[in-house]
CSV table of C-alpha atoms in Angstrom, one decimal:
chain,number,residue,atom,x,y,z
A,27,MET,CA,-136.7,-205.6,24.8
A,28,ARG,CA,-134.1,-204.0,22.5
A,29,VAL,CA,-130.7,-202.7,23.4
A,30,LEU,CA,-131.0,-199.1,24.6
A,31,ALA,CA,-129.7,-196.5,22.2
A,32,LEU,CA,-127.3,-194.4,24.4
A,33,PRO,CA,-124.4,-192.0,23.8
A,34,PRO,CA,-121.0,-193.3,24.9
A,35,GLY,CA,-120.8,-190.9,27.8
A,36,ARG,CA,-124.0,-192.2,29.4
A,37,ARG,CA,-123.0,-195.8,28.9
A,38,ALA,CA,-119.7,-195.1,30.6
A,39,TRP,CA,-121.5,-193.4,33.5
A,40,ALA,CA,-123.8,-196.4,33.9
A,41,VAL,CA,-120.9,-198.8,34.0
A,42,ALA,CA,-119.2,-196.7,36.7
A,43,VAL,CA,-122.3,-196.6,38.9
A,44,MET,CA,-122.9,-200.3,38.4
A,45,CYS,CA,-119.3,-201.2,39.2
A,46,ALA,CA,-119.4,-199.0,42.3
A,47,ALA,CA,-122.6,-200.8,43.6
A,48,VAL,CA,-121.4,-204.3,43.0
A,49,GLY,CA,-118.0,-203.5,44.6
A,50,MET,CA,-119.8,-202.2,47.7
A,51,VAL,CA,-122.0,-205.3,47.9
A,52,ILE,CA,-119.1,-207.8,47.6
A,53,GLY,CA,-116.8,-205.7,49.8
A,54,MET,CA,-119.3,-205.6,52.7
A,55,VAL,CA,-118.5,-209.2,53.5
A,56,THR,CA,-114.8,-208.6,54.3
A,57,ILE,CA,-115.4,-205.1,55.7
A,58,VAL,CA,-117.5,-206.6,58.5
A,59,ASN,CA,-115.1,-209.6,58.9
A,60,THR,CA,-112.2,-207.2,59.5
A,61,ALA,CA,-114.1,-205.2,62.1
A,62,LEU,CA,-115.5,-208.2,63.9
A,63,PRO,CA,-112.8,-208.4,66.7
A,64,ALA,CA,-113.3,-204.7,67.7
A,65,MET,CA,-117.1,-205.1,67.5
A,66,ALA,CA,-117.0,-208.2,69.7
A,67,ALA,CA,-114.7,-206.5,72.2
A,68,GLU,CA,-117.0,-203.5,72.6
A,69,THR,CA,-120.4,-205.2,72.4
A,70,GLY,CA,-119.7,-208.5,74.1
A,71,LEU,CA,-120.8,-210.7,71.1
A,72,ASP,CA,-120.0,-214.3,71.7
A,73,GLN,CA,-118.6,-216.6,69.0
A,74,SER,CA,-121.9,-217.8,67.8
A,75,GLN,CA,-123.3,-214.3,67.5
A,76,GLN,CA,-120.2,-213.1,65.7
A,77,THR,CA,-120.7,-216.0,63.1
A,78,TRP,CA,-124.2,-214.9,62.6
A,79,VAL,CA,-123.3,-211.2,62.1
A,80,VAL,CA,-121.1,-212.3,59.3
A,81,ASP,CA,-123.1,-215.2,57.8
A,82,VAL,CA,-126.6,-213.9,57.8
A,83,TYR,CA,-125.7,-211.3,55.1
A,84,THR,CA,-124.5,-214.0,52.7
A,85,LEU,CA,-127.4,-216.3,53.5
A,86,VAL,CA,-130.1,-213.7,52.9
A,87,LEU,CA,-128.3,-212.4,49.7
A,88,ALA,CA,-127.9,-215.8,48.2
A,89,ALA,CA,-131.5,-217.0,49.1
A,90,LEU,CA,-133.3,-213.9,47.7
A,91,VAL,CA,-131.2,-212.9,44.7
A,92,LEU,CA,-133.1,-215.0,42.2
A,93,PRO,CA,-136.5,-213.6,43.1
A,94,ALA,CA,-135.0,-210.1,43.2
A,95,GLY,CA,-133.7,-210.6,39.7
A,96,ALA,CA,-137.2,-211.6,38.5
A,97,LEU,CA,-138.7,-208.5,40.2
A,98,ALA,CA,-136.2,-206.3,38.4
A,99,ASP,CA,-137.1,-207.8,35.1
A,100,ARG,CA,-140.8,-207.3,35.8
A,101,TYR,CA,-140.9,-203.9,37.4
A,102,GLY,CA,-137.9,-202.1,36.0
A,103,ARG,CA,-134.2,-202.6,36.8
A,104,ARG,CA,-133.3,-199.1,37.8
A,105,GLY,CA,-136.3,-198.9,40.2
A,106,VAL,CA,-135.3,-202.1,41.9
A,107,LEU,CA,-131.7,-201.0,42.1
A,108,VAL,CA,-132.4,-197.6,43.7
A,109,LEU,CA,-134.7,-199.3,46.2
A,110,GLY,CA,-132.0,-201.7,47.1
A,111,LEU,CA,-129.5,-198.9,47.5
A,112,VAL,CA,-131.8,-197.0,49.8
A,113,VAL,CA,-132.5,-200.0,52.0
A,114,PHE,CA,-128.8,-200.8,52.0
A,115,ALA,CA,-128.1,-197.3,53.4
A,116,VAL,CA,-130.6,-197.5,56.0
A,117,SER,CA,-129.7,-201.0,57.2
A,118,CYS,CA,-126.0,-200.2,57.3
A,119,ALA,CA,-126.8,-197.1,59.5
A,120,ALA,CA,-128.9,-199.2,61.9
A,121,PRO,CA,-125.9,-200.6,63.9
A,122,LEU,CA,-125.1,-197.0,64.9
A,123,LEU,CA,-128.3,-197.0,66.9
A,124,THR,CA,-128.0,-200.5,68.5
A,125,GLU,CA,-125.3,-202.6,69.8
A,126,SER,CA,-127.3,-205.6,70.9
A,127,ALA,CA,-126.6,-209.0,69.2
A,128,ALA,CA,-130.2,-209.3,68.0
A,129,GLY,CA,-130.2,-205.8,66.6
A,130,LEU,CA,-126.9,-206.2,64.7
A,131,ILE,CA,-128.0,-209.6,63.3
A,132,ALA,CA,-131.4,-208.2,62.2
A,133,ALA,CA,-129.7,-205.2,60.6
A,134,ARG,CA,-127.3,-207.4,58.6
A,135,SER,CA,-130.1,-209.6,57.3
A,136,VAL,CA,-131.9,-206.5,56.0
A,137,THR,CA,-128.6,-205.5,54.4
A,138,GLY,CA,-128.5,-208.9,52.8
A,139,LEU,CA,-132.0,-208.3,51.4
A,140,ALA,CA,-130.8,-205.0,50.0
A,141,ALA,CA,-127.8,-206.6,48.4
A,142,ALA,CA,-130.0,-209.1,46.7
A,143,LEU,CA,-132.0,-206.3,45.2
A,144,ILE,CA,-128.8,-204.5,44.1
A,145,MET,CA,-126.9,-207.2,42.5
A,146,PRO,CA,-128.9,-208.4,39.5
A,147,PRO,CA,-129.8,-204.9,38.1
A,148,THR,CA,-126.1,-203.9,38.2
A,149,LEU,CA,-125.2,-206.5,35.5
A,150,SER,CA,-128.5,-206.5,33.6
A,151,ILE,CA,-128.4,-202.7,33.2
A,152,ILE,CA,-124.9,-203.0,31.7
A,153,ASN,CA,-126.0,-205.8,29.4
A,154,ALA,CA,-129.1,-203.9,28.2
A,155,SER,CA,-127.2,-200.7,27.6
A,156,PHE,CA,-124.5,-202.1,25.2
A,157,PRO,CA,-124.9,-203.8,21.8
A,158,PRO,CA,-123.4,-207.4,21.7
A,159,ALA,CA,-120.1,-206.1,20.1
A,160,GLY,CA,-119.5,-203.6,22.9
A,161,ARG,CA,-120.4,-205.6,26.0
A,162,GLY,CA,-117.2,-207.6,26.5
A,163,ARG,CA,-115.2,-204.8,28.0
A,164,ALA,CA,-118.0,-203.4,30.2
A,165,ILE,CA,-118.8,-206.9,31.6
A,166,GLY,CA,-115.0,-207.5,32.0
A,167,LEU,CA,-114.8,-204.4,34.1
A,168,TRP,CA,-117.8,-205.3,36.1
A,169,ALA,CA,-116.4,-208.8,36.7
A,170,ALA,CA,-113.0,-207.4,37.7
A,171,VAL,CA,-114.5,-205.1,40.3
A,172,ALA,CA,-116.6,-208.0,41.6
A,173,GLY,CA,-113.5,-210.1,41.8
A,174,LEU,CA,-111.6,-207.5,43.6
A,175,GLY,CA,-114.5,-206.5,45.9
A,176,GLY,CA,-113.3,-208.6,48.8
A,177,LEU,CA,-109.8,-207.1,48.6
A,178,LEU,CA,-111.3,-203.6,48.4
A,179,GLY,CA,-113.3,-204.4,51.5
A,180,LEU,CA,-110.2,-205.3,53.4
A,181,ILE,CA,-108.4,-202.1,52.5
A,182,VAL,CA,-111.4,-199.9,53.2
A,183,ALA,CA,-112.0,-201.6,56.6
A,184,GLY,CA,-108.3,-201.2,57.5
A,185,LEU,CA,-108.4,-197.5,56.6
A,186,LEU,CA,-111.5,-196.8,58.6
A,187,LEU,CA,-110.4,-198.9,61.7
A,188,GLN,CA,-107.0,-197.1,61.7
A,189,HIS,CA,-108.6,-193.8,62.4
A,190,PHE,CA,-112.2,-194.5,63.8
A,191,SER,CA,-114.1,-197.0,65.8
A,192,TRP,CA,-115.9,-200.1,64.4
A,193,HIS,CA,-119.0,-198.0,63.8
A,194,ALA,CA,-117.3,-196.4,60.9
A,195,VAL,CA,-117.4,-199.6,58.8
A,196,PHE,CA,-121.2,-199.3,58.8
A,197,LEU,CA,-121.5,-195.5,58.5
A,198,GLY,CA,-119.1,-195.3,55.5
A,199,PRO,CA,-121.1,-197.8,53.4
A,200,ALA,CA,-124.3,-196.2,54.5
A,201,VAL,CA,-123.2,-192.8,53.2
A,202,PHE,CA,-121.7,-194.3,50.0
A,203,SER,CA,-124.9,-196.2,49.3
A,204,ALA,CA,-127.0,-193.2,49.8
A,205,LEU,CA,-124.9,-191.3,47.2
A,206,LEU,CA,-125.1,-194.2,44.9
A,207,ALA,CA,-128.9,-194.2,45.1
A,208,VAL,CA,-128.9,-190.6,43.9
A,209,ALA,CA,-126.5,-191.5,41.1
A,210,ALA,CA,-128.5,-194.5,40.1
A,211,CYS,CA,-131.5,-192.4,39.3
A,212,THR,CA,-129.6,-191.1,36.3
A,213,VAL,CA,-128.8,-194.4,34.7
A,214,PRO,CA,-130.9,-196.0,31.9
A,215,THR,CA,-133.6,-198.4,32.8
A,216,SER,CA,-135.2,-201.4,31.1
A,217,ARG,CA,-137.7,-204.1,31.9
A,218,GLU,CA,-139.3,-207.2,30.2
A,219,SER,CA,-141.4,-206.2,27.1
A,220,ARG,CA,-144.3,-208.4,28.1
A,221,ARG,CA,-145.7,-208.6,31.5
A,222,HIS,CA,-146.5,-212.0,32.9
A,223,PRO,CA,-147.7,-213.3,36.3
A,224,PHE,CA,-145.0,-213.4,38.9
A,225,ASP,CA,-144.0,-216.9,39.9
A,226,HIS,CA,-144.6,-216.7,43.6
A,227,LEU,CA,-144.3,-220.4,44.4
A,228,GLY,CA,-141.1,-220.6,42.2
A,229,ALA,CA,-139.7,-217.6,44.1
A,230,ALA,CA,-140.4,-219.3,47.5
A,231,LEU,CA,-138.9,-222.6,46.4
A,232,SER,CA,-135.8,-221.0,45.0
A,233,ALA,CA,-135.3,-219.0,48.2
A,234,LEU,CA,-135.7,-222.0,50.4
A,235,SER,CA,-133.6,-224.4,48.4
A,236,ILE,CA,-130.6,-221.9,48.0
A,237,GLY,CA,-131.1,-220.7,51.5
A,238,ALA,CA,-130.9,-224.2,52.9
A,239,LEU,CA,-127.8,-225.2,50.8
A,240,VAL,CA,-126.0,-222.0,51.9
A,241,PHE,CA,-127.0,-222.4,55.5
A,242,GLY,CA,-125.7,-226.0,55.5
A,243,ILE,CA,-122.4,-225.0,53.9
A,244,LEU,CA,-121.9,-222.0,56.3
A,245,ARG,CA,-122.6,-224.1,59.4
A,246,ALA,CA,-120.2,-226.8,58.3
A,247,ALA,CA,-117.2,-224.6,59.2
A,248,ASP,CA,-118.3,-224.5,62.8
A,249,LEU,CA,-120.3,-227.8,63.3
A,250,GLY,CA,-118.5,-230.1,61.0
A,251,TRP,CA,-119.7,-231.7,57.8
A,252,SER,CA,-121.1,-234.7,59.7
A,253,SER,CA,-123.3,-232.6,61.9
A,254,PRO,CA,-127.0,-233.5,61.8
A,255,VAL,CA,-127.8,-229.8,61.3
A,256,VAL,CA,-125.5,-229.5,58.4
A,257,LEU,CA,-126.6,-232.8,56.8
A,258,GLY,CA,-130.2,-232.0,57.3
A,259,ALA,CA,-129.9,-228.5,55.7
A,260,LEU,CA,-127.9,-229.9,52.7
A,261,VAL,CA,-130.3,-232.7,52.1
A,262,ALA,CA,-133.3,-230.3,52.4
A,263,GLY,CA,-131.6,-227.9,50.0
A,264,VAL,CA,-131.0,-230.6,47.3
A,265,LEU,CA,-134.6,-231.9,47.7
A,266,LEU,CA,-136.1,-228.4,47.5
A,267,ALA,CA,-133.9,-227.7,44.4
A,268,GLY,CA,-135.2,-230.8,42.7
A,269,LEU,CA,-138.7,-229.7,43.6
A,270,PHE,CA,-138.0,-226.3,42.2
A,271,GLY,CA,-136.7,-227.7,38.9
A,272,TRP,CA,-139.7,-230.0,38.6
A,273,PHE,CA,-142.2,-227.2,39.2
A,274,GLU,CA,-140.5,-224.7,37.0
A,275,SER,CA,-140.2,-227.2,34.1
A,276,ARG,CA,-144.0,-227.4,34.1
A,277,ARG,CA,-144.8,-223.8,34.2
A,278,ALA,CA,-145.6,-221.7,31.1
A,279,GLU,CA,-144.0,-218.6,32.6
A,280,PRO,CA,-141.4,-219.9,35.1
A,281,LEU,CA,-139.2,-217.8,37.3
A,282,LEU,CA,-136.2,-219.6,35.8
A,283,ASP,CA,-136.4,-221.7,32.8
A,284,VAL,CA,-134.4,-224.7,34.0
A,285,ARG,CA,-133.9,-226.0,30.4
A,286,LEU,CA,-131.3,-223.2,30.2
A,287,PHE,CA,-128.9,-225.5,32.0
A,288,ALA,CA,-129.1,-227.9,29.1
A,289,ASN,CA,-127.4,-225.1,27.1
A,290,ARG,CA,-123.7,-225.9,27.2
A,291,ALA,CA,-122.5,-222.3,27.4
A,292,PHE,CA,-124.9,-221.4,30.1
A,293,SER,CA,-124.1,-224.3,32.3
A,294,THR,CA,-120.3,-223.8,31.6
A,295,GLY,CA,-120.6,-220.3,32.8
A,296,ALA,CA,-122.6,-221.2,35.9
A,297,LEU,CA,-120.2,-223.9,37.0
A,298,SER,CA,-117.2,-221.8,36.2
A,299,VAL,CA,-118.4,-218.9,38.4
A,300,THR,CA,-119.0,-221.3,41.3
A,301,LEU,CA,-115.6,-222.8,41.0
A,302,GLN,CA,-113.9,-219.4,40.7
A,303,PHE,CA,-115.5,-218.1,43.9
A,304,THR,CA,-114.9,-221.3,45.8
A,305,ALA,CA,-111.2,-220.8,45.1
A,306,ALA,CA,-111.1,-217.1,45.5
A,307,PHE,CA,-113.0,-216.6,48.8
A,308,GLY,CA,-111.6,-219.8,50.4
A,309,ALA,CA,-108.1,-218.5,49.6
A,310,LEU,CA,-108.9,-215.0,50.8
A,311,PHE,CA,-110.3,-216.4,54.0
A,312,ALA,CA,-107.1,-218.2,54.7
A,313,MET,CA,-104.8,-215.4,53.6
A,314,ALA,CA,-106.5,-212.7,55.8
A,315,GLN,CA,-105.6,-214.9,58.9
A,316,TYR,CA,-102.2,-215.8,57.5
A,317,LEU,CA,-101.1,-212.2,56.9
A,318,GLN,CA,-102.4,-210.9,60.3
A,319,LEU,CA,-101.6,-213.9,62.6
A,320,VAL,CA,-98.6,-215.5,61.0
A,321,LYS,CA,-96.9,-212.6,59.4
A,322,GLY,CA,-98.1,-210.0,62.0
A,323,TYR,CA,-99.5,-207.5,59.6
A,324,GLU,CA,-102.1,-204.9,60.5
A,325,PRO,CA,-105.5,-205.1,58.8
A,326,LEU,CA,-104.8,-202.3,56.4
A,327,LYS,CA,-101.4,-203.7,55.5
A,328,SER,CA,-102.9,-207.2,54.9
A,329,GLY,CA,-105.1,-205.7,52.2
A,330,LEU,CA,-102.5,-203.5,50.6
A,331,VAL,CA,-99.9,-206.3,50.2
A,332,LEU,CA,-102.4,-208.3,48.0
A,333,TRP,CA,-102.4,-205.5,45.3
A,334,PRO,CA,-100.5,-207.6,42.7
A,335,ILE,CA,-103.8,-209.5,42.2
A,336,ALA,CA,-105.1,-206.5,40.4
A,337,VAL,CA,-102.0,-206.3,38.1
A,338,SER,CA,-103.1,-209.5,36.3
A,339,LEU,CA,-106.8,-209.5,37.0
A,340,LEU,CA,-107.8,-206.2,35.4
A,341,PRO,CA,-106.1,-206.4,32.1
A,342,LEU,CA,-107.0,-210.0,31.5
A,343,ALA,CA,-110.6,-209.3,32.5
A,344,MET,CA,-110.8,-206.6,29.7
A,345,ALA,CA,-109.3,-209.1,27.3
A,346,SER,CA,-111.5,-212.1,28.3
A,347,ALA,CA,-114.4,-211.6,25.9
A,348,PRO,CA,-112.1,-211.3,22.8
A,349,LEU,CA,-110.1,-214.3,23.9
A,350,ALA,CA,-113.3,-216.3,24.4
A,351,ARG,CA,-114.3,-215.5,20.8
A,352,LYS,CA,-111.0,-216.5,19.5
A,353,LEU,CA,-110.2,-219.6,21.6
A,354,GLY,CA,-113.8,-220.7,22.4
A,355,LEU,CA,-115.5,-220.6,25.8
A,356,ARG,CA,-114.6,-224.1,26.9
A,357,THR,CA,-110.9,-223.7,26.0
A,358,LEU,CA,-110.6,-220.3,27.7
A,359,THR,CA,-112.5,-221.4,30.8
A,360,CYS,CA,-110.3,-224.5,31.3
A,361,LEU,CA,-107.1,-222.5,30.8
A,362,GLY,CA,-108.3,-219.9,33.3
A,363,LEU,CA,-109.4,-222.4,35.9
A,364,ALA,CA,-106.1,-224.2,35.5
A,365,THR,CA,-104.4,-220.9,36.2
A,366,VAL,CA,-106.6,-220.4,39.3
A,367,VAL,CA,-105.6,-223.9,40.6
A,368,ALA,CA,-101.9,-222.9,40.2
A,369,GLY,CA,-102.4,-219.7,42.1
A,370,VAL,CA,-104.2,-221.5,45.0
A,371,VAL,CA,-101.4,-224.1,45.2
A,372,LEU,CA,-98.8,-221.4,45.3
A,373,LEU,CA,-100.6,-219.6,48.1
A,374,GLY,CA,-100.9,-222.8,50.0
A,375,ARG,CA,-97.1,-223.3,49.9
A,376,LEU,CA,-96.6,-220.0,51.9
A,377,GLY,CA,-95.1,-220.6,55.3
A,378,PRO,CA,-94.2,-218.6,58.4
A,379,HIS,CA,-90.9,-217.5,56.8
A,380,SER,CA,-91.9,-217.0,53.2
A,381,GLY,CA,-90.9,-213.7,51.6
A,382,TYR,CA,-93.1,-211.2,50.0
A,383,PRO,CA,-92.1,-212.1,46.3
A,384,ALA,CA,-93.6,-215.6,46.8
A,385,LEU,CA,-96.8,-214.0,48.0
A,386,ALA,CA,-96.9,-211.5,45.1
A,387,VAL,CA,-96.3,-214.1,42.5
A,388,ALA,CA,-99.0,-216.4,43.9
A,389,VAL,CA,-101.7,-213.8,44.1
A,390,CYS,CA,-100.7,-212.5,40.6
A,391,VAL,CA,-101.2,-216.0,39.2
A,392,LEU,CA,-104.6,-216.3,41.0
A,393,GLY,CA,-105.7,-212.9,39.7
A,394,GLY,CA,-104.7,-213.9,36.1
A,395,GLY,CA,-106.9,-217.1,36.3
A,396,LEU,CA,-109.9,-215.1,37.6
A,397,GLY,CA,-109.4,-212.3,35.0
A,398,LEU,CA,-109.5,-214.9,32.2
A,399,THR,CA,-112.6,-216.8,33.4
A,400,ALA,CA,-114.9,-214.4,35.3
A,401,PRO,CA,-116.0,-212.1,32.4
A,402,ALA,CA,-116.3,-215.0,29.9
A,403,ALA,CA,-118.4,-217.0,32.3
A,404,THR,CA,-120.7,-214.1,33.1
A,405,SER,CA,-121.1,-213.4,29.3
A,406,ALA,CA,-121.9,-217.0,28.6
A,407,ILE,CA,-124.7,-216.8,31.2
A,408,LEU,CA,-126.2,-213.5,29.9
A,409,ASP,CA,-125.8,-214.2,26.2
A,410,ASN,CA,-127.9,-217.3,26.3
A,411,VAL,CA,-131.1,-215.8,27.7
A,412,PRO,CA,-133.6,-213.5,26.0
A,413,PRO,CA,-133.2,-209.8,26.9
A,414,ASP,CA,-136.4,-209.9,28.9
A,415,LYS,CA,-134.7,-212.3,31.4
A,416,TYR,CA,-131.4,-210.4,31.9
A,417,GLY,CA,-132.3,-209.9,35.6
A,418,VAL,CA,-132.9,-213.5,36.3
A,419,ALA,CA,-129.7,-214.5,34.3
A,420,SER,CA,-127.7,-212.0,36.4
A,421,ALA,CA,-129.3,-213.5,39.5
A,422,VAL,CA,-128.1,-216.9,38.4
A,423,ASN,CA,-124.6,-215.5,38.1
A,424,ASP,CA,-124.9,-213.9,41.6
A,425,ALA,CA,-126.4,-217.0,43.2
A,426,THR,CA,-123.7,-219.3,41.9
A,427,ARG,CA,-121.1,-216.7,43.0
A,428,GLU,CA,-122.5,-216.7,46.6
A,429,ILE,CA,-122.8,-220.5,46.8
A,430,GLY,CA,-119.2,-220.8,45.6
A,431,ALA,CA,-118.0,-218.2,48.1
A,432,ALA,CA,-119.8,-219.9,51.0
A,433,LEU,CA,-118.5,-223.3,50.0
A,434,GLY,CA,-114.9,-222.0,49.7
A,435,ILE,CA,-114.9,-220.4,53.1
A,436,ALA,CA,-116.6,-223.4,54.7
A,437,LEU,CA,-114.2,-225.9,53.2
A,438,ALA,CA,-111.1,-223.8,53.9
A,439,GLY,CA,-112.2,-223.1,57.4
A,440,SER,CA,-113.1,-226.6,58.4
A,441,ILE,CA,-110.0,-228.3,56.9
A,442,LEU,CA,-107.7,-225.6,58.2
A,443,SER,CA,-109.1,-225.8,61.7
A,444,ALA,CA,-108.9,-229.6,61.9
A,445,THR,CA,-105.5,-229.8,60.6
A,446,TYR,CA,-104.2,-227.0,62.8
A,447,THR,CA,-105.6,-228.6,65.9
A,448,GLY,CA,-104.1,-232.0,65.1
A,449,THR,CA,-100.7,-230.5,64.3
A,450,VAL,CA,-100.4,-228.1,67.2
A,451,LYS,CA,-101.3,-230.6,70.0
A,452,ALA,CA,-97.8,-232.0,70.3
A,453,SER,CA,-96.6,-228.5,71.3
A,454,THR,CA,-99.4,-227.8,73.8
A,455,ALA,CA,-99.6,-231.0,75.7
A,456,ALA,CA,-97.7,-229.7,78.7
A,457,LEU,CA,-99.8,-226.6,79.1
A,458,PRO,CA,-102.5,-226.2,81.7
A,459,ALA,CA,-106.0,-227.3,80.5
A,460,PRO,CA,-107.4,-223.8,79.9
A,461,ALA,CA,-104.3,-222.6,78.0
A,462,GLN,CA,-104.1,-225.9,76.1
A,463,GLN,CA,-107.8,-225.5,75.0
A,464,ALA,CA,-107.2,-222.0,73.9
A,465,ALA,CA,-104.0,-222.8,71.9
A,466,ASP,CA,-105.5,-225.9,70.3
A,467,GLY,CA,-108.5,-223.8,69.2
A,468,SER,CA,-106.9,-221.4,66.9
A,469,VAL,CA,-103.5,-219.8,66.1
A,470,ALA,CA,-104.9,-216.5,67.7
A,471,GLY,CA,-105.3,-218.5,70.9
A,472,ALA,CA,-101.9,-219.9,70.7
A,473,LEU,CA,-100.4,-216.5,70.2
A,474,ALA,CA,-102.3,-215.1,73.2
A,475,VAL,CA,-101.1,-217.9,75.4
A,476,ALA,CA,-97.6,-217.5,74.2
A,477,ARG,CA,-97.6,-213.8,75.1
A,478,GLN,CA,-98.6,-214.7,78.7
A,479,TYR,CA,-95.4,-216.8,79.0
A,480,GLY,CA,-93.1,-214.0,77.8
A,481,PRO,CA,-89.8,-215.2,76.1
A,482,ALA,CA,-90.6,-218.7,77.2
A,483,GLY,CA,-93.7,-218.7,75.0
A,484,GLN,CA,-91.8,-218.2,71.8
A,485,ASP,CA,-91.6,-221.9,71.0
A,486,LEU,CA,-95.3,-222.1,71.3
A,487,ALA,CA,-95.9,-219.1,69.0
A,488,GLU,CA,-93.7,-220.6,66.4
A,489,ALA,CA,-95.4,-223.9,66.7
A,490,GLY,CA,-98.8,-222.2,66.3
A,491,ARG,CA,-97.7,-220.3,63.2
A,492,ALA,CA,-96.2,-223.5,61.7
A,493,ALA,CA,-99.4,-225.5,62.5
A,494,PHE,CA,-101.5,-222.8,60.8
A,495,SER,CA,-99.3,-222.8,57.7
A,496,HIS,CA,-99.6,-226.6,57.6
A,497,GLY,CA,-103.4,-226.4,57.8
A,498,MET,CA,-103.5,-223.7,55.2
A,499,TRP,CA,-101.6,-225.9,52.8
A,500,PHE,CA,-104.1,-228.7,53.2
A,501,SER,CA,-107.1,-226.5,53.0
A,502,LEU,CA,-105.9,-224.7,49.8
A,503,LEU,CA,-104.9,-228.0,48.4
A,504,ALA,CA,-108.4,-229.3,48.8
A,505,LEU,CA,-109.8,-226.2,47.1
A,506,ALA,CA,-107.3,-226.6,44.3
A,507,ALA,CA,-108.4,-230.3,43.9
A,508,ILE,CA,-112.1,-229.3,43.7
A,509,VAL,CA,-111.4,-226.6,41.0
A,510,ALA,CA,-109.3,-229.1,39.1
A,511,ALA,CA,-112.0,-231.7,39.2
A,512,GLY,CA,-114.5,-229.1,38.0
A,513,THR,CA,-112.2,-228.1,35.2
A,514,VAL,CA,-111.9,-231.7,34.0
A,515,ALA,CA,-115.7,-231.9,34.1
A,516,LEU,CA,-116.1,-228.8,32.0
A,517,GLY,CA,-113.6,-230.1,29.5
A,518,CYS,CA,-115.7,-233.2,29.1
A,519,ILE,CA,-118.9,-231.3,28.4
A,520,ARG,CA,-119.8,-231.9,24.7
A,521,ARG,CA,-122.3,-230.1,22.6
A,522,PRO,CA,-125.5,-232.2,22.3
A,523,ARG,CA,-126.3,-233.7,19.0
A,524,LYS,CA,-129.6,-232.0,18.8
A,525,PRO,CA,-130.2,-228.4,20.0
A,526,THR,CA,-131.7,-228.3,23.4
A,527,ASP,CA,-131.4,-224.6,24.0
A,528,PRO,CA,-134.7,-223.1,25.0
């Protein structure tokens, strides 16, 4: 497959449509998260059902993105993209017709399937539309939008919920996806130059292995890392991943050539993406609660006050590819990830009485680290596969992104919850049992109990906010430590003496 010969205007249009699509897919996570309290109040969803309404989207997306990328390579990237956008629109509209827990969860699972069909073509179409010298800025813009997707979701959800019911957070994306499906019909398409049999067993093994890993990570936030369900899922995921690697290494036409991970640049890019999104989504998870529950901001304001992240992320994302050529991928990756670590630590230091400048500086530093690393990592993954496999390579980028996001949220959530409960107990010991249980469970519960006591509950509210900030510090410190350890590991990767690139 050759790079498509396109005029600059059509390339710019293709980039715009692809960025809009990937922003919608990423933003749909935080859009529904923000609307969940209103949904639960009106539909009667219990806590377990609320968790599944959020998590099933990520689970299905992560599990199916690799087979979806292979389908795009085989049958045409534009066709798979348009199909995904149509399914996304229909499944987003489904909650308008049902408010049952089963219906909402089923609709969200179909939306996850649609997202898996959308994600790989967005990046592979960009890569196939530009010559190597011109890809850097286009991929940088795509990576910047993907990085800001969660923040955009917060802002969109806040705007919609300010004026409409929770149904609007599904109707809005449904309409937008339908419009994008029409627009996507006009972008260039590409596919592999030589047809080969689709690897059905490899697709099944990849879906089961990634699905089991993501399921275990997501459930850890609720059940704890020592839960038999969590441990069983994680062990099953690792064993299935090993079986997938063994099977794929013996196939003449594999779904994913696992020898790619012996390529230093490819493996550096994949690990870098995982670490970036572990930090970014874990931090965003904690910050969304901090801003609303500790600082008392409305959902819309919670998204808007994070705008400084774009000030550093966007320009550095556009400069990432030239910097990678100048400094080298490993040097730029380690520098960017070290900046991410600094940003996460600065966010963790925020407390109940921290001023806005401290928040602005922290998110600006985090955005700078993501801007430096995300486009370079994505380019490293795509540049080390043949053009026929752009869809699969894009899917690897997407799968590592989703695994990292799930890991970040689960780690931040579990550490924050455990630390909060252990810290706030000293202030809730004198409360009646039901009130104590609510206050010990979450800062939202502590604030609700405090309101029942009127002015006398002020001390409890302050204790809850302080305990949450304490828990946020330890959770983000743990994320920073993981990213720092990964940065050291990346710095130690050496080029093999003999070429092992496939």
